[in-house]
mmCIF file of C-alpha atoms and ligand atoms in Angstrom:
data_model
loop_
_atom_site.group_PDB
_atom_site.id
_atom_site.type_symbol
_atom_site.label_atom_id
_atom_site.label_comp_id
_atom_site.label_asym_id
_atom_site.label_seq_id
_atom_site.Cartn_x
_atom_site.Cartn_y
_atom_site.Cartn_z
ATOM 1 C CA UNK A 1 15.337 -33.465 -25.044
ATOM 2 C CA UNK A 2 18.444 -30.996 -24.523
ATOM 3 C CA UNK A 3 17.941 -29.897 -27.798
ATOM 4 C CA UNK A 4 15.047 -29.102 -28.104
ATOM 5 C CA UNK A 5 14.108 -27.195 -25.494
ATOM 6 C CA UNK A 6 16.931 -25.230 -26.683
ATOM 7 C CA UNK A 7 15.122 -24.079 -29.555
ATOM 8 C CA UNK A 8 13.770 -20.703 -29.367
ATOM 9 C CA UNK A 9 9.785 -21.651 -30.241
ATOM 10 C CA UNK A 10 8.060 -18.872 -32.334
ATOM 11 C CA UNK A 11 5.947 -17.267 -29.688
ATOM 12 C CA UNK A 12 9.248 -16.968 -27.457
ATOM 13 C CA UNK A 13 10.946 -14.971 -30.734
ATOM 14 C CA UNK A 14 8.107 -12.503 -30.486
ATOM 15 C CA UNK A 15 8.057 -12.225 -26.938
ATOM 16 C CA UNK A 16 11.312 -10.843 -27.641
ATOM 17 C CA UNK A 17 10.805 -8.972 -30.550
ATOM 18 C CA UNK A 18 8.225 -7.110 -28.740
ATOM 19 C CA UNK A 19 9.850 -6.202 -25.696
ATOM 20 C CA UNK A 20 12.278 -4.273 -28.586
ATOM 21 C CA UNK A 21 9.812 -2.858 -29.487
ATOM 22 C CA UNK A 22 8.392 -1.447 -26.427
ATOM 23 C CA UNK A 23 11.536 -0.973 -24.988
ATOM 24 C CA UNK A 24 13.130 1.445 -27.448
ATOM 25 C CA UNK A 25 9.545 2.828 -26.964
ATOM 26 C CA UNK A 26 10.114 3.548 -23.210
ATOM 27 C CA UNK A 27 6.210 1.579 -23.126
ATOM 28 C CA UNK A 28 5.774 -0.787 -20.658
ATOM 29 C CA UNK A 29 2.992 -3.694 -22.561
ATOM 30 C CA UNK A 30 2.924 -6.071 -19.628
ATOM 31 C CA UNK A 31 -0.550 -6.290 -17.976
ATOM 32 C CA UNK A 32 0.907 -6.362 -14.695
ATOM 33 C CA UNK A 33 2.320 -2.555 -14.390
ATOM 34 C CA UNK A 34 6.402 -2.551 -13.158
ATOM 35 C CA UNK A 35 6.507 -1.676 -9.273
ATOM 36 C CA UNK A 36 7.651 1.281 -7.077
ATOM 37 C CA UNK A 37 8.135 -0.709 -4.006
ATOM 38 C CA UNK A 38 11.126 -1.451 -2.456
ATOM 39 C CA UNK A 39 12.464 -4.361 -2.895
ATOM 40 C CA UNK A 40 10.090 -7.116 0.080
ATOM 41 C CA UNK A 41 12.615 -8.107 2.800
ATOM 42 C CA UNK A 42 12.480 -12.098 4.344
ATOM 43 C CA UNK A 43 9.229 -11.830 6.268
ATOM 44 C CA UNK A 44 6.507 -14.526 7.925
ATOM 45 C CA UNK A 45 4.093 -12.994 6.516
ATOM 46 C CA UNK A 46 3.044 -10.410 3.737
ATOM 47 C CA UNK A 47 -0.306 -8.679 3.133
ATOM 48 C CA UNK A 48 -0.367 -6.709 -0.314
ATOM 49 C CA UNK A 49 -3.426 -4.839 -2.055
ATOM 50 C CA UNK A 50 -2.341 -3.225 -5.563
ATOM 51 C CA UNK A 51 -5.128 -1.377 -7.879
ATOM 52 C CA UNK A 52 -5.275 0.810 -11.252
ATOM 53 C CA UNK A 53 -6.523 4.410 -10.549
ATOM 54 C CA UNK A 54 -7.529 6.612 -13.309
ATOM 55 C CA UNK A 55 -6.596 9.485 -12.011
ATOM 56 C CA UNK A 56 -3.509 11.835 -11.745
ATOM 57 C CA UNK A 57 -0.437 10.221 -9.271
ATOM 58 C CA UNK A 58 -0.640 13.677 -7.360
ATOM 59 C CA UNK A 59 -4.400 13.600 -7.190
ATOM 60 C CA UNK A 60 -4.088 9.844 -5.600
ATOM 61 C CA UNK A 61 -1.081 11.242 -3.144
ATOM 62 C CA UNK A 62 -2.772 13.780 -2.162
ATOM 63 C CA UNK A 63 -5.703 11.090 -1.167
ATOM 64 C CA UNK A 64 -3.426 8.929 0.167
ATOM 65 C CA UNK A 65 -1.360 11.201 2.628
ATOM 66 C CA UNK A 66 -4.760 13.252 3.329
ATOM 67 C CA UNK A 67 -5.287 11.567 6.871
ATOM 68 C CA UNK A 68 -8.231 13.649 8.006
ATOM 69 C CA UNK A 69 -10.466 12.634 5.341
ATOM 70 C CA UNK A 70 -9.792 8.960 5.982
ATOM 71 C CA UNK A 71 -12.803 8.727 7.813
ATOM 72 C CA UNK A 72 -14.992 9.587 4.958
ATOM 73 C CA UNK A 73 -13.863 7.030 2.254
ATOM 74 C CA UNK A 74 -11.665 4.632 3.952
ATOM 75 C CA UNK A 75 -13.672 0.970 4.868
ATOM 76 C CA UNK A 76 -10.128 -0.527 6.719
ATOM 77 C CA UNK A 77 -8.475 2.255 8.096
ATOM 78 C CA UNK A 78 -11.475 4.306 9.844
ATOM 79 C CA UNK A 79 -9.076 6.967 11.239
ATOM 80 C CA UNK A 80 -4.956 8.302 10.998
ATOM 81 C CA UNK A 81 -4.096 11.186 12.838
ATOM 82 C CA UNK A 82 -0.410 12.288 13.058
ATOM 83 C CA UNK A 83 1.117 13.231 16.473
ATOM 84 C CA UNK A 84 4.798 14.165 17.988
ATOM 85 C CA UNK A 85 6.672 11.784 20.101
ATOM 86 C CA UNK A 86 4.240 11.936 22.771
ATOM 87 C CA UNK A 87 1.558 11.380 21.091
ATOM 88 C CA UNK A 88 -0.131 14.350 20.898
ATOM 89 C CA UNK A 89 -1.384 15.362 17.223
ATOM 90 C CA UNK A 90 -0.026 17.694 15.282
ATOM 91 C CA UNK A 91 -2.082 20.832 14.530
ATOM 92 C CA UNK A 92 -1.441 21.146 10.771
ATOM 93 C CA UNK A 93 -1.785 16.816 10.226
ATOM 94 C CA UNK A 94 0.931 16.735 7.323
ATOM 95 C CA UNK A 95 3.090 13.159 7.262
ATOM 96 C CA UNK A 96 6.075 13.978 7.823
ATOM 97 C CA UNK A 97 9.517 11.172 8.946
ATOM 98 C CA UNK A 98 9.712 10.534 13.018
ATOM 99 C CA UNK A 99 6.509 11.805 12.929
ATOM 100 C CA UNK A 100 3.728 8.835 14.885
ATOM 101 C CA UNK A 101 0.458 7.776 14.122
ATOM 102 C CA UNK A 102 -2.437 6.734 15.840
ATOM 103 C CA UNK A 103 -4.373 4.173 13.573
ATOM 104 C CA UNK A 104 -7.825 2.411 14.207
ATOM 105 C CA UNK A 105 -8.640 0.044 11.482
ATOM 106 C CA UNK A 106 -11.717 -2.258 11.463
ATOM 107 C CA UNK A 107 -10.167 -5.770 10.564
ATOM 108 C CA UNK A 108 -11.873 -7.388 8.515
ATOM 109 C CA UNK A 109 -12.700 -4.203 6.866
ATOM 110 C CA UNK A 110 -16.234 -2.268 6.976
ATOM 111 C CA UNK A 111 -18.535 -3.008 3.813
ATOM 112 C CA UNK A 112 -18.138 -0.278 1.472
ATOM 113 C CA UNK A 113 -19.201 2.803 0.975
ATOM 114 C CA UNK A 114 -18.170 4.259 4.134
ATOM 115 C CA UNK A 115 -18.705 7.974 5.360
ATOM 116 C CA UNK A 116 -17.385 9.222 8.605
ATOM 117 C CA UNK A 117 -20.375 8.332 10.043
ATOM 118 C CA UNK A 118 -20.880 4.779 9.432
ATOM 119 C CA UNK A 119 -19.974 2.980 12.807
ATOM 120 C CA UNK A 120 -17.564 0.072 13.362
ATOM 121 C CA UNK A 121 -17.426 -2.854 14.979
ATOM 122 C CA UNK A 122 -16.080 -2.519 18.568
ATOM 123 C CA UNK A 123 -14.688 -5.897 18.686
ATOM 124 C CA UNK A 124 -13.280 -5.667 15.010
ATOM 125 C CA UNK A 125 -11.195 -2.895 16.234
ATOM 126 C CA UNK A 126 -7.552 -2.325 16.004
ATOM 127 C CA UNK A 127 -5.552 0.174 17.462
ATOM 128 C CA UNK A 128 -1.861 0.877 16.916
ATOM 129 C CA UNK A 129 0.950 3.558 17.405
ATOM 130 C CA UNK A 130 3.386 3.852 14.187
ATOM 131 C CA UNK A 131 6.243 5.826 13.165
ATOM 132 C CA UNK A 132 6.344 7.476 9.685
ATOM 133 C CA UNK A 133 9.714 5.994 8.751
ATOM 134 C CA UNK A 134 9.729 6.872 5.301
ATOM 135 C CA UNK A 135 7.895 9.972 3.249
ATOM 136 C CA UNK A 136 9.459 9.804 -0.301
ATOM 137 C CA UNK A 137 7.228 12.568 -2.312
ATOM 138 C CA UNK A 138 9.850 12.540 -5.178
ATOM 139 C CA UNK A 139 8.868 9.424 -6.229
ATOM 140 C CA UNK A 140 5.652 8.619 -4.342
ATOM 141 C CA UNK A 141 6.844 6.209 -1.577
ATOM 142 C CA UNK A 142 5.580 6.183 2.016
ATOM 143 C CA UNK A 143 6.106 3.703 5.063
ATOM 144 C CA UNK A 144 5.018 3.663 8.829
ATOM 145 C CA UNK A 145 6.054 0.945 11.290
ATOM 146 C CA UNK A 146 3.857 -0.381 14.161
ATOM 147 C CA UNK A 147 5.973 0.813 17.584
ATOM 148 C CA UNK A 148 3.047 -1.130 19.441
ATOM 149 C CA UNK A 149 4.250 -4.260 20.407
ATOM 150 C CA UNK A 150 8.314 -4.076 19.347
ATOM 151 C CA UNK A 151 10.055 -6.688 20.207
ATOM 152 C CA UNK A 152 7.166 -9.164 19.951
ATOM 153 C CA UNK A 153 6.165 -7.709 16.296
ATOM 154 C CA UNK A 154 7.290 -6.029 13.483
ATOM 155 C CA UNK A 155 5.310 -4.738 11.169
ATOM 156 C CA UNK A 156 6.525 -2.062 8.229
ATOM 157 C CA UNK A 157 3.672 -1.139 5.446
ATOM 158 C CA UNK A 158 4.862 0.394 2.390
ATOM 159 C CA UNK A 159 2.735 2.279 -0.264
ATOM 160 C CA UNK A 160 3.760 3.732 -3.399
ATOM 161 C CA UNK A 161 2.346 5.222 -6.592
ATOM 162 C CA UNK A 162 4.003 5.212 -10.291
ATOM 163 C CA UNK A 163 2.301 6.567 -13.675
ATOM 164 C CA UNK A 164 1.103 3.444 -16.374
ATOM 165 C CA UNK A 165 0.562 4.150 -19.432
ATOM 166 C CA UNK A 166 -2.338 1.144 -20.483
ATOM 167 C CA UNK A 167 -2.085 -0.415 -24.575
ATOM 168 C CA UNK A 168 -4.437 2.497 -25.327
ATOM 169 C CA UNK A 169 -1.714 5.053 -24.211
ATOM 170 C CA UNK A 170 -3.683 6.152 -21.689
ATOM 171 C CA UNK A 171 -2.011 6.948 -18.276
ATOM 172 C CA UNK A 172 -3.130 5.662 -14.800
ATOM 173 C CA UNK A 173 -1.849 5.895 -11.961
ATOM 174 C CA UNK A 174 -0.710 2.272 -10.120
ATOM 175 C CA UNK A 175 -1.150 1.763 -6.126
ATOM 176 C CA UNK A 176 0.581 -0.561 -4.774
ATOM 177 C CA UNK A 177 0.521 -1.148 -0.333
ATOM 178 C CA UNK A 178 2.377 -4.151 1.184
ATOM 179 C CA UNK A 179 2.696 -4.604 4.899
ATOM 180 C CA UNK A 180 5.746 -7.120 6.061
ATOM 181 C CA UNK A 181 5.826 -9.109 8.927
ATOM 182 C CA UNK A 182 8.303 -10.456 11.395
ATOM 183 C CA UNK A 183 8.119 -11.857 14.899
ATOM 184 C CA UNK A 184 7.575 -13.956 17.372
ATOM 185 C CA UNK A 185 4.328 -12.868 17.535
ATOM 186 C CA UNK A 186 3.714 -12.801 13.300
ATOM 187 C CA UNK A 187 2.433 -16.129 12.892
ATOM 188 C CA UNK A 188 -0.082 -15.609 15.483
ATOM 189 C CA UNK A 189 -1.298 -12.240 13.554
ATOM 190 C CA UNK A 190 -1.357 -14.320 10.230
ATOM 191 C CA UNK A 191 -3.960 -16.847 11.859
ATOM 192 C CA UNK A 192 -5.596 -14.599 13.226
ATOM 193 C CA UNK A 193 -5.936 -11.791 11.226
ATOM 194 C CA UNK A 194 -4.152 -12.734 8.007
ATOM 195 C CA UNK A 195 -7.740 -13.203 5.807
ATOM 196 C CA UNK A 196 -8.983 -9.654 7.572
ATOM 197 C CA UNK A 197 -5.932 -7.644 7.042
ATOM 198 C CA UNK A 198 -6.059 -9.254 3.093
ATOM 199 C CA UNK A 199 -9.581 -7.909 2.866
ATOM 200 C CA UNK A 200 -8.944 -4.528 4.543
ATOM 201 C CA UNK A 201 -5.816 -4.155 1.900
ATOM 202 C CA UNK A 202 -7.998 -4.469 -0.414
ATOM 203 C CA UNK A 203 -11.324 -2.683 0.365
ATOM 204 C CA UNK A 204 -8.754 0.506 1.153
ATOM 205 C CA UNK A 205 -7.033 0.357 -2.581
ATOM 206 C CA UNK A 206 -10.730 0.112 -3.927
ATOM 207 C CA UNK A 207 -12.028 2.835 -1.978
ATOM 208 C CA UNK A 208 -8.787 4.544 -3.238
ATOM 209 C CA UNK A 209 -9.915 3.901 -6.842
ATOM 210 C CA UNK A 210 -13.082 5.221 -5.766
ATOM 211 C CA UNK A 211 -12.295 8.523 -3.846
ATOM 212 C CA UNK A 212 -9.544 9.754 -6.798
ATOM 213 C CA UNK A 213 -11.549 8.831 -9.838
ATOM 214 C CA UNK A 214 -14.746 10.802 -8.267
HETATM 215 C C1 LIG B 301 11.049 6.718 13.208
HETATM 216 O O1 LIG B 301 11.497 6.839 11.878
HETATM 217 C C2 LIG B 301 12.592 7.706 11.715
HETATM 218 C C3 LIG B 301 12.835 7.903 10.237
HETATM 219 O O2 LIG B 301 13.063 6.691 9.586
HETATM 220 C C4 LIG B 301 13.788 7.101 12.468
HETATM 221 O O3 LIG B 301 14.907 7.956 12.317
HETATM 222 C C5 LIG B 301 13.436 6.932 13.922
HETATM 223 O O4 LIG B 301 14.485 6.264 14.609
HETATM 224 C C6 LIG B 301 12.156 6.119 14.082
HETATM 225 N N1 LIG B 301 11.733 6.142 15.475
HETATM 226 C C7 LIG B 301 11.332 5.042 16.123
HETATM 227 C C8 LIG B 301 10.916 5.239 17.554
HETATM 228 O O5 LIG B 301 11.314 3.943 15.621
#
């Protein structure tokens, strides 16, 4: 039994072989495209939402970290407007660290396509304060942290962008958004929200898709 599972079977020798090959080749040929996040921390609970985009990483940051159009293509997160300390927003609306934010999302998300005028659901809303914690432009990372409820929740969502190039050598660019959560109060968000906030993950990195491939 030892033995033979210590025998390298043939489709385990090509495996190898042809991560050589793509290795000395700098080409990554795994389906699932190598990540830019950070590495997760011990949480209760994670959301995550990851898509292919073709279109240029800067074109998608640009989409990403333009808050003010969030209202026109965004089913989950309906508005983001930057403010100071106090929060009062900023005139010019650039992300920027210690910066706060003012998000209303529509959990579970609005049905898709959205324009700024499409109306949400008043009881479906969600409001919460966040601090920018983390604007990496060098290589496409971003974070906020919901301030709303401290001590009872903590909540940290990451998003980040990297080029892949595809078997076809073409190259894409790869979203990836994952929101961690700890607390006392994080198991109550999980049942409560945890299938809305999955959906709303996903509806925004579609509409993502959308919005940088048009
Ligand atoms: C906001 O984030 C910045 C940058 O990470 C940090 O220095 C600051 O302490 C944070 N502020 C709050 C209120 O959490």
């Amino acid at each position: 039994m030892f033995l033979s599972s210590c025998r390298a079977s043939p489709s385990i020798i090509l495996y190898i072989v042809s991560l050589y090959v793509y290795g000395t080749l700098g080409i990554s040929n795994s389906s699932t495209p190598p990540s830019n996040l950070p590495p997760a921390v011990p949480s209760i609970f994670t959301v995550e939402a990851n898509i292919l985009i073709d279109a240029p990483i800067d074109v998608v940051w640009n989409v990403l970290l333009g808050f003010p159009n969030y209202p026109d293509w965004n089913p989950f997160v309906r508005s983001q407007v930057v403010t100071d300390s106090l929060y009062i927003p900023t005139q010019d609306q650039k992300a920027a660290e210690n910066l706060r934010l003012i998000i209303t999302s529509q959990i579970p998300p609005l049905t898709p396509p959205v324009t700024a005028s499409s109306l949400g659901d008043p009881l479906n809303e969600h409001i919460t304060r966040e601090n920018i914690t983390h604007l990496q432009p060098g290589i496409y990372r971003v974070a906020w942290q919901d301030l709303s409820l401290d001590a009872l929740i903590q909540a940290e969502r990451w998003s980040a962008l990297s080029v892949f190039v595809d078997q076809g050598g073409d190259s894409l660019t790869f979203y990836e958004s994952r929101e961690e959560y700890n607390g006392v109060l994080a198991g109550t968000v999980q049942d409560l929200e945890g299938a809305g906030l999955l959906e709303g993950f996903q509806a925004q990195a579609s509409a993502l898709k959308a919005r940088a491939e048009a």
